[in-house]
């Protein structure tokens, strides 16, 4: 009997399936490097940002210090160490909650961050004041892609490791993207849903959220889907489950969604400007003085985080806060 033809799979379903296998079965950090894995100063600065934010929120106790997609738990571990030293009252008031779907990564996080509570999604966080962190979380959530064809649109599906297109419902295509024939427009529904849920929650309970990720400041057409294996780009369609699939985060779109759901929004700001405003270089210099044998490696790592040609410009920071909260540090206020 002939084998049944495989059915085309919509790109977001393909990406969700591939990443679920990938994060459950591999050590992602052999394939790509994230800011907290580059330098301990990154997590420390974010920890101090959280401490100042907590004070601006009126020092509520208890307060949830949550992170979405914490990976190896490095950012949270570095943040907690800085918080314990610089802000012991905040350290005593905070409860760590992690949003993580990979059982394998949960085990890694458990070993580094004692006393953690885990969640599969944001909806189960308890009702309490919240400071939420997310670094390179939104870029791993599955996207849909639409292609401009003539007067209409098609949607991209995957079959047998190849692209195929099917007619799209015009209502599914994000509006306001200038697109010419053959141009691709992306839509990240889970990211939109996540940011909308955070913003709605910030209207019910005091708090703030900080998203750091890569993508342009303004919405643009273009195919940004990428797969990295062993730190090199590979074909995203043929590596299902053995490479990490990511896409650019549309910060302008997410900022608008957060506002529409009632949150106050700051940014997007570039990662370089944000970290520099919070004292990245001063902190690195202080650390380098206490560990002279590591001084040049520390400085190099800091430059990688902040230099425009490295991660300083492509990476952006977006902050949300409760409508009544004052402006948060590191980003132009509004
Ligand atoms: N923040 C970390 C890791 C980024 S990798 C760092 O900067 O190093 C993406 C993380 O998001 C992983 O921990 C992965 O397991 C998690 N993740 C991916 N999809 C998720 C989802 N739908 N819900 C919760 N966590 C998810």
Coordinates of C-alpha atoms and ligand atoms in Angstrom, one line a residue:
X1 CA 0.0 0.0 0.0
X2 CA 1.3 3.5 -0.8
X3 CA 2.1 5.7 2.2
X4 CA -0.4 8.4 2.8
X5 CA 0.9 11.9 1.7
X6 CA 1.7 14.0 4.7
X7 CA -0.6 16.9 5.3
X8 CA 0.7 20.4 5.1
X9 CA 1.2 21.8 8.6
X10 CA 0.6 25.5 9.4
X11 CA 3.9 27.2 10.2
X12 CA 3.0 28.1 13.8
X13 CA 1.9 24.5 14.5
X14 CA 5.1 23.2 13.0
X15 CA 7.2 25.7 15.0
X16 CA 5.4 24.9 18.3
X17 CA 5.9 21.1 17.7
X18 CA 9.6 21.5 16.8
X19 CA 10.4 23.8 19.7
X20 CA 8.5 21.6 22.2
X21 CA 10.7 18.6 21.2
X22 CA 13.8 20.8 21.1
X23 CA 13.4 22.3 24.5
X24 CA 12.4 19.0 26.1
X25 CA 15.2 17.0 24.7
X26 CA 18.3 19.1 24.1
X27 CA 20.6 21.5 25.9
X28 CA 19.6 24.6 24.0
X29 CA 22.6 26.5 25.1
X30 CA 24.9 24.4 23.0
X31 CA 23.2 25.9 20.0
X32 CA 22.8 29.5 20.9
X33 CA 24.0 32.0 23.6
X34 CA 21.8 34.4 25.4
X35 CA 22.7 37.6 27.3
X36 CA 22.6 36.0 30.8
X37 CA 24.9 33.3 29.6
X38 CA 27.4 35.9 28.2
X39 CA 27.9 37.9 31.4
X40 CA 26.7 37.7 35.1
X41 CA 26.5 41.5 35.0
X42 CA 23.3 41.2 32.8
X43 CA 21.3 39.3 35.4
X44 CA 22.7 41.5 38.2
X45 CA 21.6 44.7 36.5
X46 CA 18.1 43.3 35.8
X47 CA 18.0 42.3 39.5
X48 CA 18.8 45.8 40.6
X49 CA 16.2 47.1 38.1
X50 CA 13.7 44.9 39.8
X51 CA 14.7 46.2 43.2
X52 CA 14.2 49.8 42.2
X53 CA 10.9 48.9 40.4
X54 CA 9.7 47.3 43.6
X55 CA 10.4 50.5 45.6
X56 CA 8.6 52.5 43.0
X57 CA 5.6 50.2 43.3
X58 CA 5.5 51.1 47.0
X59 CA 7.5 48.1 48.3
X60 CA 4.6 45.6 48.4
X61 CA 5.1 42.4 50.4
X62 CA 4.8 39.7 49.4
X63 CA 5.6 40.3 45.8
X64 CA 6.0 37.8 42.9
X65 CA 9.3 37.9 41.1
X66 CA 8.4 35.9 38.0
X67 CA 10.3 35.0 34.9
X68 CA 8.9 33.6 31.6
X69 CA 11.2 31.1 29.7
X70 CA 14.1 31.1 32.2
X71 CA 16.3 28.6 30.3
X72 CA 19.1 27.5 32.6
X73 CA 17.9 29.9 35.4
X74 CA 21.0 32.0 35.0
X75 CA 19.3 35.4 34.8
X76 CA 17.2 34.7 37.9
X77 CA 20.2 33.3 39.9
X78 CA 22.4 36.3 39.1
X79 CA 19.5 38.7 39.8
X80 CA 18.7 37.1 43.2
X81 CA 22.4 37.3 44.2
X82 CA 22.5 41.0 43.4
X83 CA 19.1 41.6 45.2
X84 CA 20.2 39.8 48.3
X85 CA 23.3 42.0 48.5
X86 CA 21.8 45.4 47.6
X87 CA 18.1 45.1 48.6
X88 CA 17.7 42.6 51.5
X89 CA 14.1 43.8 52.3
X90 CA 13.1 43.1 48.7
X91 CA 14.8 39.7 48.9
X92 CA 12.7 38.9 52.0
X93 CA 9.5 40.0 50.3
X94 CA 9.8 38.2 47.0
X95 CA 8.5 34.8 45.9
X96 CA 10.1 33.3 42.8
X97 CA 7.6 32.0 40.2
X98 CA 8.8 30.6 36.8
X99 CA 6.8 30.1 33.7
X100 CA 8.4 27.1 31.9
X101 CA 7.0 24.3 29.9
X102 CA 10.1 22.1 29.5
X103 CA 10.5 19.5 32.2
X104 CA 14.1 19.2 31.4
X105 CA 14.8 22.9 31.9
X106 CA 12.6 23.0 35.1
X107 CA 15.0 20.4 36.6
X108 CA 18.0 22.6 35.7
X109 CA 16.2 25.7 37.2
X110 CA 15.3 23.8 40.4
X111 CA 19.0 23.0 41.0
X112 CA 19.9 26.7 40.8
X113 CA 16.9 28.5 42.4
X114 CA 15.6 26.9 45.5
X115 CA 12.0 27.6 46.6
X116 CA 10.6 28.1 43.1
X117 CA 7.0 27.6 42.0
X118 CA 6.5 26.6 38.3
X119 CA 3.7 27.4 35.9
X120 CA 2.9 26.4 32.4
X121 CA 1.3 29.7 31.6
X122 CA 0.8 33.2 33.1
X123 CA -2.8 32.6 34.0
X124 CA -2.0 30.5 37.1
X125 CA 0.2 33.1 38.8
X126 CA -1.4 33.9 42.2
X127 CA -3.2 37.2 42.7
X128 CA -0.4 39.5 44.1
X129 CA 1.8 42.3 43.1
X130 CA 4.1 41.2 40.3
X131 CA 7.5 41.9 38.7
X132 CA 7.9 39.8 35.6
X133 CA 11.0 39.3 33.6
X134 CA 11.4 37.7 30.1
X135 CA 14.6 37.4 28.1
X136 CA 14.4 35.8 24.7
X137 CA 11.1 34.2 25.6
X138 CA 8.8 35.8 23.0
X139 CA 11.1 35.0 20.1
X140 CA 10.7 31.3 20.7
X141 CA 6.9 31.4 20.5
X142 CA 5.4 30.2 17.2
X143 CA 4.7 32.6 14.3
X144 CA 2.4 32.5 11.3
X145 CA 3.6 33.9 8.0
X146 CA 1.5 35.4 5.2
X147 CA 2.7 36.1 1.6
X148 CA 1.4 38.9 -0.5
X149 CA 0.1 37.4 -3.8
X150 CA -1.6 39.7 -6.3
X151 CA -4.4 41.5 -4.6
X152 CA -4.6 38.9 -1.7
X153 CA -2.6 36.8 0.7
X154 CA -1.5 33.2 1.1
X155 CA -0.4 31.6 4.3
X156 CA 2.8 29.5 4.6
X157 CA 2.5 25.8 5.5
X158 CA 5.3 23.2 5.8
X159 CA 5.2 19.8 4.2
X160 CA 8.0 17.3 3.8
X161 CA 10.6 19.9 4.8
X162 CA 9.4 22.3 2.1
X163 CA 7.2 25.4 2.0
X164 CA 3.7 25.3 0.5
X165 CA 1.1 28.1 0.4
X166 CA -2.6 28.1 0.9
X167 CA -5.1 30.9 0.5
X168 CA -5.3 33.0 3.7
X169 CA -8.4 34.6 5.2
X170 CA -7.8 38.4 4.9
X171 CA -8.9 38.9 8.5
X172 CA -6.0 36.8 9.8
X173 CA -3.3 39.1 8.1
X174 CA -2.0 41.8 10.4
X175 CA -3.0 45.2 9.0
X176 CA -0.7 48.3 8.4
X177 CA 2.2 46.4 6.8
X178 CA 3.3 47.9 3.5
X179 CA 3.9 44.8 1.5
X180 CA 4.7 44.3 -2.2
X181 CA 4.3 41.2 -4.3
X182 CA 5.9 38.1 -2.6
X183 CA 6.6 40.0 0.7
X184 CA 6.1 38.1 3.9
X185 CA 4.3 39.4 7.0
X186 CA 4.5 37.6 10.3
X187 CA 2.1 37.2 13.1
X188 CA 2.9 35.9 16.6
X189 CA -0.4 35.1 18.2
X190 CA 1.0 33.6 21.5
X191 CA 3.2 36.6 22.1
X192 CA 0.3 39.0 21.6
X193 CA -1.8 36.8 23.9
X194 CA 0.9 36.8 26.5
X195 CA 1.5 40.5 26.5
X196 CA -2.3 41.2 26.5
X197 CA -2.7 38.9 29.6
X198 CA 0.2 40.7 31.4
X199 CA -1.2 44.1 30.6
X200 CA -4.7 43.1 31.8
X201 CA -3.2 41.7 35.0
X202 CA -1.2 44.9 35.6
X203 CA -4.6 46.7 35.7
X204 CA -5.9 44.4 38.5
X205 CA -2.7 44.0 40.6
X206 CA 0.2 46.5 40.9
X207 CA 3.3 45.5 39.0
X208 CA 5.7 45.8 36.1
X209 CA 7.0 43.6 33.3
X210 CA 10.3 43.7 31.4
X211 CA 10.7 42.1 28.0
X212 CA 14.1 41.8 26.4
X213 CA 14.3 40.3 22.9
X214 CA 15.5 40.8 19.4
X215 CA 13.6 42.5 16.6
X216 CA 13.1 45.9 15.0
X217 CA 11.6 48.8 16.8
X218 CA 9.0 49.3 14.1
X219 CA 6.8 46.7 12.4
X220 CA 8.3 45.7 9.1
X221 CA 7.5 43.1 6.4
X222 CA 10.1 40.3 6.0
X223 CA 10.9 36.6 6.8
X224 CA 12.7 36.5 10.2
X225 CA 12.3 32.8 10.9
X226 CA 15.6 31.3 11.8
X227 CA 17.1 28.1 13.2
X228 CA 20.4 27.8 14.9
X229 CA 22.3 24.6 15.4
X230 CA 25.7 24.7 17.0
X231 CA 25.6 28.5 16.8
X232 CA 25.2 28.4 12.9
X233 CA 22.0 29.1 10.9
X234 CA 20.4 26.0 9.4
X235 CA 17.3 25.4 7.3
X236 CA 14.4 25.8 9.8
X237 CA 12.2 23.3 7.9
X238 CA 14.4 20.3 7.9
X239 CA 15.7 20.3 11.5
X240 CA 12.4 19.8 13.4
X241 CA 13.3 19.2 17.0
X242 CA 17.1 19.4 16.7
X243 CA 17.5 23.2 16.4
X244 CA 15.9 26.2 18.1
X245 CA 13.4 28.1 15.9
X246 CA 12.9 31.8 16.6
X247 CA 11.6 34.9 14.9
X248 CA 11.9 38.6 15.4
X249 CA 9.7 40.2 18.0
X250 CA 7.4 42.9 16.8
X251 CA 7.9 45.4 19.7
X252 CA 5.7 48.2 18.2
X253 CA 2.8 45.7 17.8
X254 CA 3.2 44.4 21.3
X255 CA 3.5 47.9 22.8
X256 CA 0.3 48.9 21.1
X257 CA -1.5 45.7 22.4
X258 CA -0.3 46.4 26.0
X259 CA -1.6 49.9 25.8
X260 CA -4.9 48.7 24.4
X261 CA -5.2 46.4 27.4
X262 CA -4.6 49.3 29.8
X263 CA -1.0 49.1 30.8
X264 CA 1.5 52.0 30.7
X265 CA 4.2 51.3 28.2
X266 CA 7.9 52.4 28.1
X267 CA 10.1 51.6 25.1
X268 CA 11.1 49.8 23.0
X269 CA 14.6 51.0 23.9
X270 CA 17.8 49.4 22.6
X271 CA 19.4 46.9 25.0
X272 CA 22.7 48.9 24.8
X273 CA 21.0 52.1 25.9
X274 CA 19.0 50.4 28.6
X275 CA 21.9 48.5 30.2
X276 CA 24.2 51.6 29.9
X277 CA 21.6 53.8 31.6
X278 CA 21.5 51.3 34.5
X279 CA 25.3 51.3 35.0
X280 CA 26.5 48.3 32.9
X281 CA 29.9 49.7 32.4
X282 CA 30.5 51.0 35.9
X283 CA 29.4 47.7 37.3
X284 CA 31.7 45.8 35.0
X285 CA 34.6 48.0 35.9
X286 CA 34.0 47.4 39.6
X287 CA 33.8 43.6 39.1
X288 CA 36.9 43.7 36.9
X289 CA 38.9 45.5 39.7
X290 CA 38.0 42.8 42.2
X291 CA 38.9 40.0 39.7
X292 CA 41.8 41.4 37.7
X293 CA 42.6 38.1 36.0
X294 CA 39.1 38.2 34.4
X295 CA 39.1 41.9 33.6
X296 CA 39.5 41.6 29.9
X297 CA 36.9 38.8 29.5
X298 CA 34.4 40.8 31.6
X299 CA 34.9 43.9 29.5
X300 CA 34.6 41.9 26.2
X301 CA 31.3 40.3 27.4
X302 CA 29.9 43.7 28.4
X303 CA 30.8 45.1 25.0
X304 CA 29.0 42.2 23.3
X305 CA 25.8 43.0 25.3
X306 CA 25.9 46.7 24.6
X307 CA 27.8 47.4 21.3
X308 CA 25.5 48.3 18.4
X309 CA 27.3 45.8 16.1
X310 CA 26.8 43.0 18.6
X311 CA 23.6 42.8 20.7
X312 CA 23.2 46.4 21.7
X313 CA 21.0 47.6 18.9
X314 CA 19.1 44.6 17.5
X315 CA 18.0 43.6 21.0
X316 CA 15.3 45.8 22.5
X317 CA 13.7 46.3 25.8
X318 CA 10.0 47.0 26.4
X319 CA 8.6 47.7 29.9
X320 CA 5.0 47.6 31.0
X321 CA 3.6 48.9 34.3
X322 CA 0.3 49.3 36.1
X323 CA -1.4 52.5 35.0
X324 CA -1.0 54.2 38.4
X325 CA 2.7 53.3 38.8
X326 CA 5.5 55.9 38.2
X327 CA 7.9 55.6 35.3
X328 CA 10.4 52.8 35.6
X329 CA 14.2 53.2 35.3
X330 CA 16.3 52.7 32.2
X331 CA 13.7 53.6 29.6
X332 CA 12.2 56.9 28.6
X333 CA 9.1 57.4 30.6
X334 CA 5.6 58.1 29.3
Ligands
LIG1 N1 15.6 33.3 29.1 C1 16.6 32.3 28.9 C2 16.2 31.2 27.9 C3 15.7 31.6 26.6 S1 15.3 30.2 25.6 C4 17.9 33.0 28.6 O1 17.9 34.2 28.3 O2 18.9 32.3 28.6 C5 13.5 30.1 25.7 C6 13.0 29.6 27.0 O3 11.5 29.7 26.9 C7 13.3 28.2 27.4 O4 13.4 28.1 28.8 C8 12.1 27.4 26.9 O5 11.9 26.2 27.5 C9 11.0 28.4 27.3 N2 9.7 28.3 26.5 C10 9.6 28.1 25.2 N3 8.2 28.1 24.8 C11 7.6 28.3 26.0 C12 6.2 28.4 26.3 N4 5.2 28.3 25.4 N5 5.8 28.5 27.6 C13 6.8 28.6 28.6 N6 8.1 28.5 28.3 C14 8.5 28.4 27.1

